[in-house]
Tab-separated table of C-alpha atoms in Angstrom:
chain	number	residue	atom	x	y	z
E	736	UNK	CA	42.579	25.853	13.027
E	737	UNK	CA	43.037	25.422	9.213
E	738	UNK	CA	46.520	27.083	9.315
E	739	UNK	CA	48.112	24.570	11.759
E	740	UNK	CA	46.594	21.731	9.767
E	741	UNK	CA	48.061	23.214	6.570
E	742	UNK	CA	51.506	23.481	8.197
E	743	UNK	CA	51.216	19.937	9.467
E	744	UNK	CA	50.328	18.775	5.976
E	745	UNK	CA	53.287	20.648	4.483
E	746	UNK	CA	55.692	19.087	7.000
E	747	UNK	CA	54.236	15.656	6.330
E	748	UNK	CA	54.614	16.193	2.571
E	749	UNK	CA	58.268	17.177	2.977
E	750	UNK	CA	58.967	14.128	5.104
E	751	UNK	CA	57.347	11.888	2.522
E	752	UNK	CA	59.144	13.659	-0.347
E	753	UNK	CA	62.638	12.959	1.087
E	754	UNK	CA	62.712	9.268	0.153
E	755	UNK	CA	61.067	10.096	-3.171
E	756	UNK	CA	63.756	12.734	-3.859
E	757	UNK	CA	66.488	10.236	-3.055
E	758	UNK	CA	64.918	7.739	-5.443
E	759	UNK	CA	64.725	10.288	-8.301
E	760	UNK	CA	68.361	11.334	-7.731
E	761	UNK	CA	69.555	7.740	-7.862
E	762	UNK	CA	67.491	7.166	-10.985
E	763	UNK	CA	69.000	10.278	-12.618
E	764	UNK	CA	72.534	9.089	-11.867
E	765	UNK	CA	71.818	5.670	-13.356
E	766	UNK	CA	69.812	6.781	-16.419
E	767	UNK	CA	71.427	9.338	-18.709
E	768	UNK	CA	68.262	10.137	-20.666
E	769	UNK	CA	66.248	10.732	-17.491
E	770	UNK	CA	69.139	12.780	-16.022
E	771	UNK	CA	69.727	15.088	-19.024
E	772	UNK	CA	66.189	15.476	-20.425
E	773	UNK	CA	64.116	15.493	-17.234
E	774	UNK	CA	65.992	16.178	-14.002
E	775	UNK	CA	68.683	18.634	-15.184
E	776	UNK	CA	66.298	20.436	-17.570
E	777	UNK	CA	63.701	20.952	-14.833
E	778	UNK	CA	66.414	22.127	-12.411
E	779	UNK	CA	67.888	24.676	-14.878
E	780	UNK	CA	64.378	26.001	-15.750
E	781	UNK	CA	63.582	26.460	-12.059
E	782	UNK	CA	67.009	28.019	-11.411
E	783	UNK	CA	66.510	30.522	-14.233
E	784	UNK	CA	62.995	31.409	-13.067
E	785	UNK	CA	64.223	31.869	-9.477
E	786	UNK	CA	67.101	34.157	-10.508
E	787	UNK	CA	64.794	36.329	-12.659
E	788	UNK	CA	62.303	36.752	-9.831
E	789	UNK	CA	64.966	37.643	-7.294
E	790	UNK	CA	66.615	40.173	-9.610
E	791	UNK	CA	63.290	41.886	-10.279
E	792	UNK	CA	62.467	41.967	-6.571
E	793	UNK	CA	65.814	43.642	-5.910
E	794	UNK	CA	65.135	46.113	-8.729
E	795	UNK	CA	68.114	44.996	-10.800
E	796	UNK	CA	66.040	43.917	-13.809
E	797	UNK	CA	66.253	40.651	-15.704
E	798	UNK	CA	69.737	39.283	-16.436
E	799	UNK	CA	70.711	38.758	-20.060
E	800	UNK	CA	71.890	35.230	-19.443
E	801	UNK	CA	71.658	32.893	-16.454
E	802	UNK	CA	74.538	30.435	-16.215
E	803	UNK	CA	73.404	26.791	-15.948
E	804	UNK	CA	73.850	24.846	-12.744
E	805	UNK	CA	76.461	22.206	-12.271
E	806	UNK	CA	75.373	18.638	-12.945
E	807	UNK	CA	75.471	17.605	-9.284
E	808	UNK	CA	73.523	20.698	-8.120
E	809	UNK	CA	71.021	20.263	-10.953
E	810	UNK	CA	70.470	16.594	-10.027
E	811	UNK	CA	69.913	17.506	-6.366
E	812	UNK	CA	67.503	20.341	-7.192
E	813	UNK	CA	65.701	18.425	-9.941
E	814	UNK	CA	65.245	15.382	-7.690
E	815	UNK	CA	63.772	17.549	-4.935
E	816	UNK	CA	61.418	19.299	-7.378
E	817	UNK	CA	60.232	16.009	-8.904
E	818	UNK	CA	59.680	14.501	-5.455
E	819	UNK	CA	57.642	17.493	-4.299
E	820	UNK	CA	55.662	17.505	-7.546
E	821	UNK	CA	54.968	13.820	-7.108
E	822	UNK	CA	53.876	14.175	-3.474
E	823	UNK	CA	51.725	17.254	-4.025
E	824	UNK	CA	50.361	15.816	-7.262
E	825	UNK	CA	49.396	12.629	-5.469
E	826	UNK	CA	47.839	14.593	-2.600
E	827	UNK	CA	45.951	16.806	-5.046
E	828	UNK	CA	44.764	13.749	-6.946
E	829	UNK	CA	43.543	12.149	-3.725
E	830	UNK	CA	41.775	15.354	-2.701
E	831	UNK	CA	40.124	15.649	-6.118
E	832	UNK	CA	39.215	11.970	-6.066
E	833	UNK	CA	37.632	12.331	-2.624
E	834	UNK	CA	35.834	15.498	-3.707
E	835	UNK	CA	34.347	13.861	-6.783
E	836	UNK	CA	33.516	10.737	-4.773
E	837	UNK	CA	31.685	12.817	-2.186
E	838	UNK	CA	29.951	14.725	-4.969
E	839	UNK	CA	28.929	11.448	-6.581
E	840	UNK	CA	27.674	10.085	-3.257
E	841	UNK	CA	25.841	13.321	-2.585
E	842	UNK	CA	24.293	13.185	-6.048
E	843	UNK	CA	23.354	9.543	-5.520
E	844	UNK	CA	21.775	10.424	-2.175
E	845	UNK	CA	19.979	13.358	-3.775
E	846	UNK	CA	18.721	11.143	-6.598
E	847	UNK	CA	17.626	8.492	-4.118
E	848	UNK	CA	15.859	11.144	-2.040
E	849	UNK	CA	14.119	12.528	-5.127
E	850	UNK	CA	13.052	9.024	-6.129
E	851	UNK	CA	11.744	8.454	-2.597
E	852	UNK	CA	9.836	11.736	-2.751
E	853	UNK	CA	8.317	10.756	-6.103
E	854	UNK	CA	7.302	7.369	-4.694
E	855	UNK	CA	5.723	9.066	-1.685
E	856	UNK	CA	3.877	11.478	-3.986
E	857	UNK	CA	2.586	8.536	-6.048
E	858	UNK	CA	1.537	6.735	-2.863
E	859	UNK	CA	-0.153	9.884	-1.605
E	860	UNK	CA	-2.002	10.203	-4.907
E	861	UNK	CA	-3.194	6.600	-4.562
E	862	UNK	CA	-4.372	7.272	-0.989
E	863	UNK	CA	-6.135	10.411	-2.183
E	864	UNK	CA	-7.882	8.489	-4.955
E	865	UNK	CA	-8.914	5.731	-2.538
E	866	UNK	CA	-10.162	8.353	-0.087
E	867	UNK	CA	-12.287	9.966	-2.800
E	868	UNK	CA	-13.729	6.566	-3.747
E	869	UNK	CA	-14.473	5.794	-0.090
E	870	UNK	CA	-16.148	9.179	0.363
E	871	UNK	CA	-18.249	8.494	-2.723
E	872	UNK	CA	-19.279	5.099	-1.346
E	873	UNK	CA	-20.099	6.636	2.022
E	874	UNK	CA	-22.266	9.253	0.302
E	875	UNK	CA	-24.080	6.516	-1.653
E	876	UNK	CA	-24.630	4.488	1.524
E	877	UNK	CA	-25.878	7.571	3.348
E	878	UNK	CA	-28.317	8.262	0.519
E	879	UNK	CA	-29.473	4.631	0.580
E	880	UNK	CA	-30.007	4.782	4.353
E	881	UNK	CA	-31.997	8.009	4.008
E	882	UNK	CA	-34.227	6.346	1.421
E	883	UNK	CA	-34.706	3.303	3.646
E	884	UNK	CA	-35.489	5.563	6.592
E	885	UNK	CA	-38.085	7.386	4.511
E	886	UNK	CA	-39.658	4.082	3.468
E	887	UNK	CA	-39.743	2.941	7.094
E	888	UNK	CA	-41.466	6.155	8.115
E	889	UNK	CA	-44.077	5.647	5.384
E	890	UNK	CA	-44.600	2.040	6.505
E	891	UNK	CA	-44.979	3.178	10.102
E	892	UNK	CA	-47.604	5.688	9.018
E	893	UNK	CA	-49.500	2.945	7.187
E	894	UNK	CA	-49.268	0.686	10.231
E	895	UNK	CA	-50.570	3.483	12.430
E	896	UNK	CA	-53.523	3.957	10.089
E	897	UNK	CA	-54.252	0.224	10.123
E	898	UNK	CA	-54.026	0.157	13.902
E	899	UNK	CA	-56.447	3.056	14.113
E	900	UNK	CA	-58.896	1.289	11.822
E	901	UNK	CA	-58.650	-1.937	13.821
E	902	UNK	CA	-59.050	-0.062	17.079
E	903	UNK	CA	-62.120	1.732	15.750
E	904	UNK	CA	-63.604	-1.569	14.581
E	905	UNK	CA	-62.867	-3.264	17.893
E	906	UNK	CA	-64.229	-0.261	19.786
E	907	UNK	CA	-67.475	-0.397	17.787
E	908	UNK	CA	-67.882	-4.120	18.396
E	909	UNK	CA	-67.059	-3.710	22.072
E	910	UNK	CA	-69.558	-0.861	22.394
E	911	UNK	CA	-72.284	-2.957	20.816
E	912	UNK	CA	-71.486	-5.930	23.031
E	913	UNK	CA	-71.282	-3.824	26.177
E	914	UNK	CA	-74.419	-1.698	25.688
E	915	UNK	CA	-76.927	-4.461	24.843
E	916	UNK	CA	-77.849	-7.897	23.532
E	917	UNK	CA	-79.175	-8.385	20.039
E	918	UNK	CA	-82.848	-9.488	19.689
E	919	UNK	CA	-83.638	-10.032	16.071
E	920	UNK	CA	-82.532	-6.862	14.353
E	921	UNK	CA	-82.981	-4.736	17.472
E	922	UNK	CA	-80.467	-4.218	20.286
E	923	UNK	CA	-82.009	-4.597	23.712
E	924	UNK	CA	-80.230	-2.590	26.390
E	925	UNK	CA	-78.714	-4.621	29.252
E	926	UNK	CA	-79.349	-1.984	31.893
E	927	UNK	CA	-83.168	-1.650	32.218
E	928	UNK	CA	-82.813	1.143	34.714
E	929	UNK	CA	-81.624	3.489	32.007
E	930	UNK	CA	-84.178	5.781	30.397
E	931	UNK	CA	-84.968	4.577	26.857
E	932	UNK	CA	-86.416	6.676	24.121
E	933	UNK	CA	-90.094	6.020	23.489
E	934	UNK	CA	-89.564	5.394	19.816
E	935	UNK	CA	-87.048	2.662	20.624
E	936	UNK	CA	-89.554	1.035	22.975
E	937	UNK	CA	-92.273	1.129	20.345
E	938	UNK	CA	-89.929	-0.421	17.821
E	939	UNK	CA	-89.078	-3.238	20.204
E	940	UNK	CA	-92.765	-3.961	20.912
E	941	UNK	CA	-93.608	-3.851	17.236
E	942	UNK	CA	-90.788	-6.216	16.377
E	943	UNK	CA	-91.806	-8.667	19.105
E	944	UNK	CA	-95.408	-8.654	17.923
E	945	UNK	CA	-94.353	-9.207	14.340
E	946	UNK	CA	-92.194	-12.150	15.315
E	947	UNK	CA	-95.047	-13.736	17.330
E	948	UNK	CA	-97.466	-13.365	14.414
E	949	UNK	CA	-95.064	-14.947	12.010
E	950	UNK	CA	-94.676	-17.962	14.318
E	951	UNK	CA	-98.463	-18.400	14.637
E	952	UNK	CA	-99.221	-18.306	10.932
E	953	UNK	CA	-96.483	-20.665	9.846
């Protein structure tokens, strides 16, 4: 694939160089300085170089002297050489320009990508720092909740103790109220059918007698 494209490029360059060659030839005919010092000199140098190469390839060695070309032949050859140099020089310049432009764009993209990566790293560092702060706050809140839970458990224990004390007090009062009625300082049982200790009976009788005597002697 690259070879056909190269041939196509060479053909295109030759086609473009034809009008350029014609322009250089006309310029050489009109301008004596350009004709003698540029076009003819380049043509004779190329002619000499070409003859030397051909002689060496044929094994005849380098000639002592190469006769210069005629003015018309030198103008034709020099114009063609200048046109081809101009076309290939322009093409090479465009290729180099495009290469450096692509390199510059690639470098710009690389720099932009590196800057983006650095920004993402900075953002990630900020997120990491915020995450650490949030974890620290969560740990503090968890510790606070544990302390509050412990205090609530202690308060519940105290409430349980108070409830037990109240229940015991209420149970004692209820037992006293249920088992008998108070007569003076002595509790008289409600249920007379129950067997009562003899000492309790004696105490009740003694208390009743004492109360009656006190009423009589007042």
